[in-house]
XYZ file of C-alpha atoms in Angstrom:
464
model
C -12.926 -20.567 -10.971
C -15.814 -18.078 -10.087
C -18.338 -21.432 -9.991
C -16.309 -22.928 -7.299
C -16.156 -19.584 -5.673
C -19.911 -19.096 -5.597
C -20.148 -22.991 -3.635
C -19.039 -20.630 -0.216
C -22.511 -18.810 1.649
C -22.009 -15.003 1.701
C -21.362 -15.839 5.658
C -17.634 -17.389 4.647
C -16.908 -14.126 2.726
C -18.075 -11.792 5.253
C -16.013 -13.701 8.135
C -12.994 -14.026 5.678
C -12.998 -9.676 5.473
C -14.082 -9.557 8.937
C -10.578 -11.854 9.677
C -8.374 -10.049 6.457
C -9.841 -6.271 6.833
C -7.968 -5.427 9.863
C -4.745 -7.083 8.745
C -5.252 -5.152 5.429
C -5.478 -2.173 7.221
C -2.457 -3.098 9.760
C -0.209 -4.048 6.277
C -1.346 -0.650 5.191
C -0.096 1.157 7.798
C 3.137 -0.295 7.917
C 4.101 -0.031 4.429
C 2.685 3.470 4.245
C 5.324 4.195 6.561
C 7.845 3.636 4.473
C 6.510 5.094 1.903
C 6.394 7.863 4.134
C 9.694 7.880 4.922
C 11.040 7.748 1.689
C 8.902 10.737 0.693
C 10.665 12.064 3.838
C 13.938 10.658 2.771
C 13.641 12.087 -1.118
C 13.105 15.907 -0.031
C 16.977 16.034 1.120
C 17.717 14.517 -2.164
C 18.851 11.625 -4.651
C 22.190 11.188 -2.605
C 20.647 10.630 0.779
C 17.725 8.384 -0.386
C 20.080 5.928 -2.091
C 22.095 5.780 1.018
C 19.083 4.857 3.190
C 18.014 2.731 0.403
C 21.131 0.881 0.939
C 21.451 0.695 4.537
C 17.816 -0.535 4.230
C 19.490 -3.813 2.276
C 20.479 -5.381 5.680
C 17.660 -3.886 7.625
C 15.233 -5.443 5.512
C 17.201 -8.918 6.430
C 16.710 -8.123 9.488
C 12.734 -7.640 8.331
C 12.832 -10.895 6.748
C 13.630 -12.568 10.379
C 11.200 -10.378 12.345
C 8.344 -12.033 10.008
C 9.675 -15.548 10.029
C 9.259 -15.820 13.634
C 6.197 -14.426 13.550
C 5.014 -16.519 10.541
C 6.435 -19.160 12.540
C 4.469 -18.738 15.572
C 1.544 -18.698 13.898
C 1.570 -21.958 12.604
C 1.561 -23.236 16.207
C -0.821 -20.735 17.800
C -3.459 -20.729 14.970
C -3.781 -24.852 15.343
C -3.464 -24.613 19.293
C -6.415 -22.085 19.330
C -8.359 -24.691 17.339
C -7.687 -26.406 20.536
C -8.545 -23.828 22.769
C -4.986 -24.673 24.434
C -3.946 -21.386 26.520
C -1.169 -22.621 28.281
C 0.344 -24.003 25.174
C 0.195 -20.720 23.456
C 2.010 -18.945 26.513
C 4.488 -21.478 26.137
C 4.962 -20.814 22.040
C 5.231 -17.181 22.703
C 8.078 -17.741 25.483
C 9.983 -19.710 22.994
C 9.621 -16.740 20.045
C 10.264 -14.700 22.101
C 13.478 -16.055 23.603
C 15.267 -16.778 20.133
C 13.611 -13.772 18.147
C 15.153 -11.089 20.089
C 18.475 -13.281 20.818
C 18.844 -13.025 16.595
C 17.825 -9.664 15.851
C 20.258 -8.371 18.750
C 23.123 -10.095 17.692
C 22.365 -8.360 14.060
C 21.763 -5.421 15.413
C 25.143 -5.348 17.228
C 26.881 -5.970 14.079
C 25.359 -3.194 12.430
C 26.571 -0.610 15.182
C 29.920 -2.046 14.757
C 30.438 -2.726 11.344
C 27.679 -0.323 8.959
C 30.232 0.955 6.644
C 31.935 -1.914 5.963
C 29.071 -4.108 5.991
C 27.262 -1.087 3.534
C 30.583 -1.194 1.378
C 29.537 -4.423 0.236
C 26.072 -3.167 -1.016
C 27.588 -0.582 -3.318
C 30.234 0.720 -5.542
C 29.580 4.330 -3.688
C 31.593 4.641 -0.862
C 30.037 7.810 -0.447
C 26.138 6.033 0.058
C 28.041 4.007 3.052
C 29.244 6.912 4.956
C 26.576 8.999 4.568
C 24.097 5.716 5.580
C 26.152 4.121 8.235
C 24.545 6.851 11.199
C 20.961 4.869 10.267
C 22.094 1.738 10.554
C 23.566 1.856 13.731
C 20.697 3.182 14.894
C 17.435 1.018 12.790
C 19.038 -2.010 13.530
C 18.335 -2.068 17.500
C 15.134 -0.803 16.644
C 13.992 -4.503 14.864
C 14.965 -5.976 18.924
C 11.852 -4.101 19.960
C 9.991 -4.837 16.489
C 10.347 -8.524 16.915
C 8.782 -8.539 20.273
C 5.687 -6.333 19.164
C 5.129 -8.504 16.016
C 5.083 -11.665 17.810
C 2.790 -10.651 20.186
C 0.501 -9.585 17.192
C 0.888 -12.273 15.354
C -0.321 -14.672 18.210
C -3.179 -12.221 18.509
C -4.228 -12.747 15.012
C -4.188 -16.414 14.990
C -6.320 -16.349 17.526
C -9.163 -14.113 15.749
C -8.094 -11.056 17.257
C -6.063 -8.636 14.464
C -7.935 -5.434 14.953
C -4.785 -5.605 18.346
C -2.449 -4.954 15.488
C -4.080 -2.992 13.596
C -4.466 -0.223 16.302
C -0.247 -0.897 17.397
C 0.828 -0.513 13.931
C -1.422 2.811 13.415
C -0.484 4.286 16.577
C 3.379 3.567 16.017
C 2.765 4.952 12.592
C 1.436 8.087 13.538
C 3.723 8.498 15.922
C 7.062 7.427 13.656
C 5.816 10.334 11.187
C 5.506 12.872 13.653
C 9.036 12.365 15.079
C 10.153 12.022 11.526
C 8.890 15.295 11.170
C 10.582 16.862 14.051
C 14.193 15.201 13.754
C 15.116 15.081 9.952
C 14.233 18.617 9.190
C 14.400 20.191 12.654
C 11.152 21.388 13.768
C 10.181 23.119 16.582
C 13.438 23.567 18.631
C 14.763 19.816 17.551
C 18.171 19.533 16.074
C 18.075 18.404 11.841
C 19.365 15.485 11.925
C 18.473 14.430 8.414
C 18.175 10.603 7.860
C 19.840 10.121 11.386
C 16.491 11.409 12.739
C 14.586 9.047 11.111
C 16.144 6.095 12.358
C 15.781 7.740 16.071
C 11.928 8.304 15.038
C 11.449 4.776 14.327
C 13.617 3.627 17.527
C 10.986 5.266 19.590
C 8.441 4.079 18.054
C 8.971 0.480 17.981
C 9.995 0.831 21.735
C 6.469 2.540 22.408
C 4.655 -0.429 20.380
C 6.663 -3.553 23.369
C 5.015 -1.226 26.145
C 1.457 -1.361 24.647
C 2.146 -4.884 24.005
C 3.444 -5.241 27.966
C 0.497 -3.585 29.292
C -2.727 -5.265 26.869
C -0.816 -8.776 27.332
C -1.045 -8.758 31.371
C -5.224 -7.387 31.325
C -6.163 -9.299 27.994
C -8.890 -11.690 28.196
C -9.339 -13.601 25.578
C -5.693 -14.838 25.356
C -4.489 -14.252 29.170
C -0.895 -14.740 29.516
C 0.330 -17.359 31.274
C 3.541 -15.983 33.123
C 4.655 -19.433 34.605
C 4.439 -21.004 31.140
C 5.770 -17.823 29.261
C 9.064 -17.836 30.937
C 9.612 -21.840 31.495
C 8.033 -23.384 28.050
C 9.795 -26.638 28.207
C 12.067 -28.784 26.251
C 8.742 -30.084 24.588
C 7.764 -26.610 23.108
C 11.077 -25.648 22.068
C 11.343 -28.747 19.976
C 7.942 -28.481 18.488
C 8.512 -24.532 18.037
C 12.013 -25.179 16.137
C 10.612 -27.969 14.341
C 7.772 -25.943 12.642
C 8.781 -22.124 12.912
C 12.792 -22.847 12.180
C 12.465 -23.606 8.342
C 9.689 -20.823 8.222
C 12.833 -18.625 9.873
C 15.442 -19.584 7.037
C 12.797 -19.602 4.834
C 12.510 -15.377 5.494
C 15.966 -15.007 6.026
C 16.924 -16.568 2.899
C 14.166 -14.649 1.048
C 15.100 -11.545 2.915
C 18.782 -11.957 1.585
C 18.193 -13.081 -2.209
C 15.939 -9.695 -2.198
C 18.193 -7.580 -0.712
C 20.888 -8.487 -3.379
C 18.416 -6.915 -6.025
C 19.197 -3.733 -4.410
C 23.056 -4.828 -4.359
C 23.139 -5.859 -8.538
C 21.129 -2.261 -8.906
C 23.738 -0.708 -6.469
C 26.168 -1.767 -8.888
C 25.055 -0.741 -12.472
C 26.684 2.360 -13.684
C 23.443 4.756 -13.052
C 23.125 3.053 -9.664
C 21.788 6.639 -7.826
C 19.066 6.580 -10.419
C 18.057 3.182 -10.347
C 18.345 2.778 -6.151
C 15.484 5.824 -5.888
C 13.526 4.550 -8.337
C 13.686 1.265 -6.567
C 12.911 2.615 -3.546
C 9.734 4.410 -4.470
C 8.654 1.349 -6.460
C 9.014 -1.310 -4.276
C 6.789 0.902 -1.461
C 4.116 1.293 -4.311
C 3.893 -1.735 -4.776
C 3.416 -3.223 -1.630
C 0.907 -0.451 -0.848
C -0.956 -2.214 -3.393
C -0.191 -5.654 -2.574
C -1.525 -5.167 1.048
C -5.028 -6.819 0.550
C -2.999 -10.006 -0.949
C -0.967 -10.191 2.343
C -3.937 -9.754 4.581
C -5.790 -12.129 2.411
C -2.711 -14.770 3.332
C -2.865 -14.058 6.732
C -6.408 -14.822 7.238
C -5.757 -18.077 5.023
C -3.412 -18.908 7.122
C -5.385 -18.520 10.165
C -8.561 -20.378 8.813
C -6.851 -23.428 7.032
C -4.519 -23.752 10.702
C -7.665 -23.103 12.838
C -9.170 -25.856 10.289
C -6.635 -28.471 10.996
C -6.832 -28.324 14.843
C -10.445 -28.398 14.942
C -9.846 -31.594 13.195
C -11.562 -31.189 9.858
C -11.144 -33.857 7.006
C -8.665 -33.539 4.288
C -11.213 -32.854 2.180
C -12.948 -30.017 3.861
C -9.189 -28.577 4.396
C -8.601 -29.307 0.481
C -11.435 -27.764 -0.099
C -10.971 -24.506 2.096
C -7.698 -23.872 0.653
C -8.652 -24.084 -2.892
C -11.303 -21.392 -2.426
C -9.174 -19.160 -0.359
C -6.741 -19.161 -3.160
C -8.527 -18.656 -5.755
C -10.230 -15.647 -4.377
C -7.391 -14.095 -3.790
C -5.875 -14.659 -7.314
C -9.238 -13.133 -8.368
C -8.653 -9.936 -5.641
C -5.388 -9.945 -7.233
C -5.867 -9.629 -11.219
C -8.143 -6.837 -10.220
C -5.602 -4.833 -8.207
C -3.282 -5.302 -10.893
C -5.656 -3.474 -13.103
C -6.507 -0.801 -11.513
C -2.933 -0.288 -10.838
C -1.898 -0.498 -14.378
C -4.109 2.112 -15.390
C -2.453 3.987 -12.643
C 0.811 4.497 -13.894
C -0.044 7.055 -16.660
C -2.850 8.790 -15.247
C -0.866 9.630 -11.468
C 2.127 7.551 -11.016
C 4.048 9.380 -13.926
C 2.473 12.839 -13.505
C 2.146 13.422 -10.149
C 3.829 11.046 -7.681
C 7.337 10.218 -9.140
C 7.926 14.367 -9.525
C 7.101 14.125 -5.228
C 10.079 12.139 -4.789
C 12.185 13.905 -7.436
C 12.371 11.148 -10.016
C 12.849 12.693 -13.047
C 14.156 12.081 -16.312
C 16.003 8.599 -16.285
C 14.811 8.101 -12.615
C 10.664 8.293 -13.936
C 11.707 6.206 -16.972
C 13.084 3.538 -14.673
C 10.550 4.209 -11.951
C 8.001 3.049 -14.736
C 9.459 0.078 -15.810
C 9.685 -1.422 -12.386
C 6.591 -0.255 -11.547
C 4.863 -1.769 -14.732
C 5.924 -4.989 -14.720
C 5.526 -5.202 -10.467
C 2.004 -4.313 -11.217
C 1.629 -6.892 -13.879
C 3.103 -9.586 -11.794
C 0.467 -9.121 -8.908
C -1.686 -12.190 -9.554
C 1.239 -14.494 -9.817
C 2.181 -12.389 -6.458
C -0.717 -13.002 -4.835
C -1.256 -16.835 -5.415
C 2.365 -17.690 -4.305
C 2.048 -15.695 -0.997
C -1.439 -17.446 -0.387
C 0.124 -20.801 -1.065
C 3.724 -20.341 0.876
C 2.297 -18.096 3.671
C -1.065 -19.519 4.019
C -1.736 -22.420 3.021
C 1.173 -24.602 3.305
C 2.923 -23.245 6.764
C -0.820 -23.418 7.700
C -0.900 -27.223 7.195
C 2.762 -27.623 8.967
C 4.464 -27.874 5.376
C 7.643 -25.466 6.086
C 10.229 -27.441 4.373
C 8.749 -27.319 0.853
C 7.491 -24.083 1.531
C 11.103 -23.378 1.732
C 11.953 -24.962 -0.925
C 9.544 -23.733 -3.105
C 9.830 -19.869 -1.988
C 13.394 -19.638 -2.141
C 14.379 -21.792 -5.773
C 12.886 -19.513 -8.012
C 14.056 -16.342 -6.391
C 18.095 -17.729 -6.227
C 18.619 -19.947 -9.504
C 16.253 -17.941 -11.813
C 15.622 -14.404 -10.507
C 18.275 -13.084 -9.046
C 21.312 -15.094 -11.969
C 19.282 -13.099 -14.892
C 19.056 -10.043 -13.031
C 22.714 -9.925 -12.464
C 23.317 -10.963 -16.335
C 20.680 -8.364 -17.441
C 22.069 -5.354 -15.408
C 25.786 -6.215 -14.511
C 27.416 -8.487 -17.308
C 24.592 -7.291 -20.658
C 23.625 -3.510 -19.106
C 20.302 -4.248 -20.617
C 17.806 -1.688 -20.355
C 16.195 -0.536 -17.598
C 12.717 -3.060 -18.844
C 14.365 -6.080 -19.175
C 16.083 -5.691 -15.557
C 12.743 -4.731 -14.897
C 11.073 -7.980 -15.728
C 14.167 -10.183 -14.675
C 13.580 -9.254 -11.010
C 9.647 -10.532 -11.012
C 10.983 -13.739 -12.641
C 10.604 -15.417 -9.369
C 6.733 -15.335 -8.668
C 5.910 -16.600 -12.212
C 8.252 -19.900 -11.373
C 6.695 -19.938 -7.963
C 3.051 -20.587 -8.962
C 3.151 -24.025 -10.926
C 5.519 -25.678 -7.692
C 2.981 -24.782 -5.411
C -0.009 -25.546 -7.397
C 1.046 -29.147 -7.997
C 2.354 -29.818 -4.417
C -1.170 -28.610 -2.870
C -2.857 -30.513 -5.164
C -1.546 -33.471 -3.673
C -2.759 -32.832 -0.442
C 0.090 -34.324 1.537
C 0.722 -31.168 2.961
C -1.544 -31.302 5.697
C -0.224 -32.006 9.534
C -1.152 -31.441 12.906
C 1.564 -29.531 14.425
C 0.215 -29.606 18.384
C 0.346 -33.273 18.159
C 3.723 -34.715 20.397
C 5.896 -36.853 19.480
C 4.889 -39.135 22.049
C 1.070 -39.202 20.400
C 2.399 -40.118 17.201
């Protein structure tokens, strides 16, 4: 592996962090929020962070759709700025934008009718769904105004430009924890409005992050928005956009869902306060650390779509994607070491007492955590492959297919025997939920391998 590595000029590497970095950095911010928020979250208690830990189940569906439009989109942008094609990017974005917001509002209008019932569902604890129904009316309407910013990003990225969301994300962020600090505990003359205030903090700051993207949109240069095309895209577009970015959308949605009903099977199992906090605080770990992989996927997914429209040879494209994956699988071992040594030396000590996860909690806490951190190369490869690679080369049925298998007939079924029908301990459940990503890896290595993944998505149906 390291011998093909070393075939790439110090040049590729330094463009691939120049590309990654800033995504890195953007991924970073945004899953430090929640991280932040939980730690926000835990000081009211147990109680109050499982209930936003389940509200969160159909918010992070909601999550799930917010990035498959925006994966989506940049399947078509990243090959259209190979072109150079302006106008045809305008016309892409219109179309996101259009059905992104028309799905996460009608979501987010079932949540302010329906949270408890809908959070009943989630949990045995009727309690959890009263005391998180407040946030859910309010979060959902907040992903309307998230979809918009991160489509606008994401067409920013694929075309070489992500330090735009870098600096939205980290504003928003900033911003998010400062009202978080002033509405859940009541500072400085605001009412405490406990986990209601931090759905109102992130409201606000997902509707500040649409006017940044408003104002840089109308003065940017280097991808000017073309008003006439933005608004009237075109039958042609539409088909093209649904053809390519629609599987990518079920694809999330799908994902979203199957991991959402971990949280549902732990909501479930008799110590299901315990094991929801623990969750909680995991799962933000661990996508703290997992940020480099999904910056590393982004930029794959940028170069191998950039590569296509250009109009490369399948074997320089072959060859591109088989280095970009295996230096991320290489990133990714080493993350998963470092994180591993972790657990003793500051997860256990230090950070799980911060959130109050003591006792059973920290003994759960580590067994999710361990095995998580384990599972990071396997991680790492599949999100490369599905996310980078093969939605970069216009693959998004198999993508599909081989993102959402694994995760519904293996994962999730032994899960639900482990914790529900068994009540095996909390290490088996542990390793039953990364189950998926070890399945994932051998589908997509032998698909790519085959190299009939690999399509121009700007070309008409008329020019075929």
């Amino acid at each position: 592996m390291t011998k093909n590595l070393t075939r790439r000029g110090p040049e590729f590497y330094r463009y691939l962090w120049r590309l990654s970095l800033p995504m890195i950095l953007q991924n970073l911010i945004t899953f430090s929020l929640g991280l932040i928020d939980t730690f926000m979250v835990s000081r009211l208690g147990n109680t109050q962070m499982a209930a936003v830990t389940t509200a969160n189940v159909p918010v992070f569906l909601l999550i799930s759709i917010v990035f498959g439009a925006q994966s989506g989109l940049g399947i078509i942008v990243s090959q259209y700025w190979g072109k150079k094609d302006l106008t045809n990017i305008s016309r892409a974005l219109g179309v996101a934008s259009l059905l992104g917001t028309g799905l996460t509002l009608l979501l987010g209008i079932l949540f302010l009718l329906f949270p408890v019932p809908i959070m009943d569902l989630l949990s045995n604890n009727h309690e959890l769904s009263v005391l998180g129904a407040p946030y859910l009316r309010i979060i959902g309407f907040s992903y309307v105004f998230n979809m918009l910013s991160s489509i606008y990003v994401s067409a920013q990225r694929s075309v070489e430009n992500p330090h735009f969301g870098m600096k939205l994300f980290g504003f928003s962020t900033v911003l998010n924890t400062a009202l978080n600090y002033l509405l859940i505990y009541g500072k400085w003359g605001f009412p405490a409005l406990g986990i209601q205030g931090a759905a109102i903090a992130t409201l606000l700051a997902r509707i500040s992050e649409v006017i940044i993207c408003v104002v840089y949109a109308l003065r940017s240069k280097t991808m000017p928005l073309d008003l006439p095309a933005f608004f009237r895209p075109g039958k042609e577009m539409l088909r093209r956009f649904i053809k390519y970015s629609w599987p990518v959308l079920l694809n999330e949605t799908g994902w979203g869902l199957g991991n959402s009903l971990f949280t549902v099977i732990l909501g479930y199992t008799a110590n299901s306060v315990e094991f929801l906090a623990a969750y909680a605080v995991t799962g933000n770990l661990g996508r703290i650390f997992l940020v480099v992989c999904f910056g590393l996927g982004a930029a794959t997914a940028v170069m191998v779509g950039m590569a296509i429209g250009e109009g490369r040879s399948h074997d320089a494209v072959m060859e591109l994607s088989r280095t970009l994956l295996r230096f991320t699988t290489l990133v990714a071992v080493g993350l998963s070491v470092v994180s591993l040594l972790l657990v003793p030396l500051l997860f256990r000590p230090v950070i799980f007492p911060l959130f109050k996860l003591y006792g059973e909690s920290a003994v759960i806490a580590t067994a999710l955590a361990v095995t998580a951190f384990a599972s990071f190369p396997f991680h790492a490869y599949s999100i490369s492959a599905v996310t980078g690679v093969l939605r970069a080369g216009g693959e998004v049925t198999w993508a599909a297919v081989f993102d959402l298998l694994p995760l519904w007939l293996i994962a999730l079924p032994l899960t639900a025997l482990a914790a529900l029908v068994f009540r095996c301990n909390c290490w088996i459940i542990a390793m039953t939920i990364q189950a998926e990503c070890i399945f994932k890896v051998p589908l997509c290595y032998f698909h790519i391998k085959k190299a009939r993944w690999i399509h121009d998505v700007t070309v008409s149906r008329e020019e075929l």
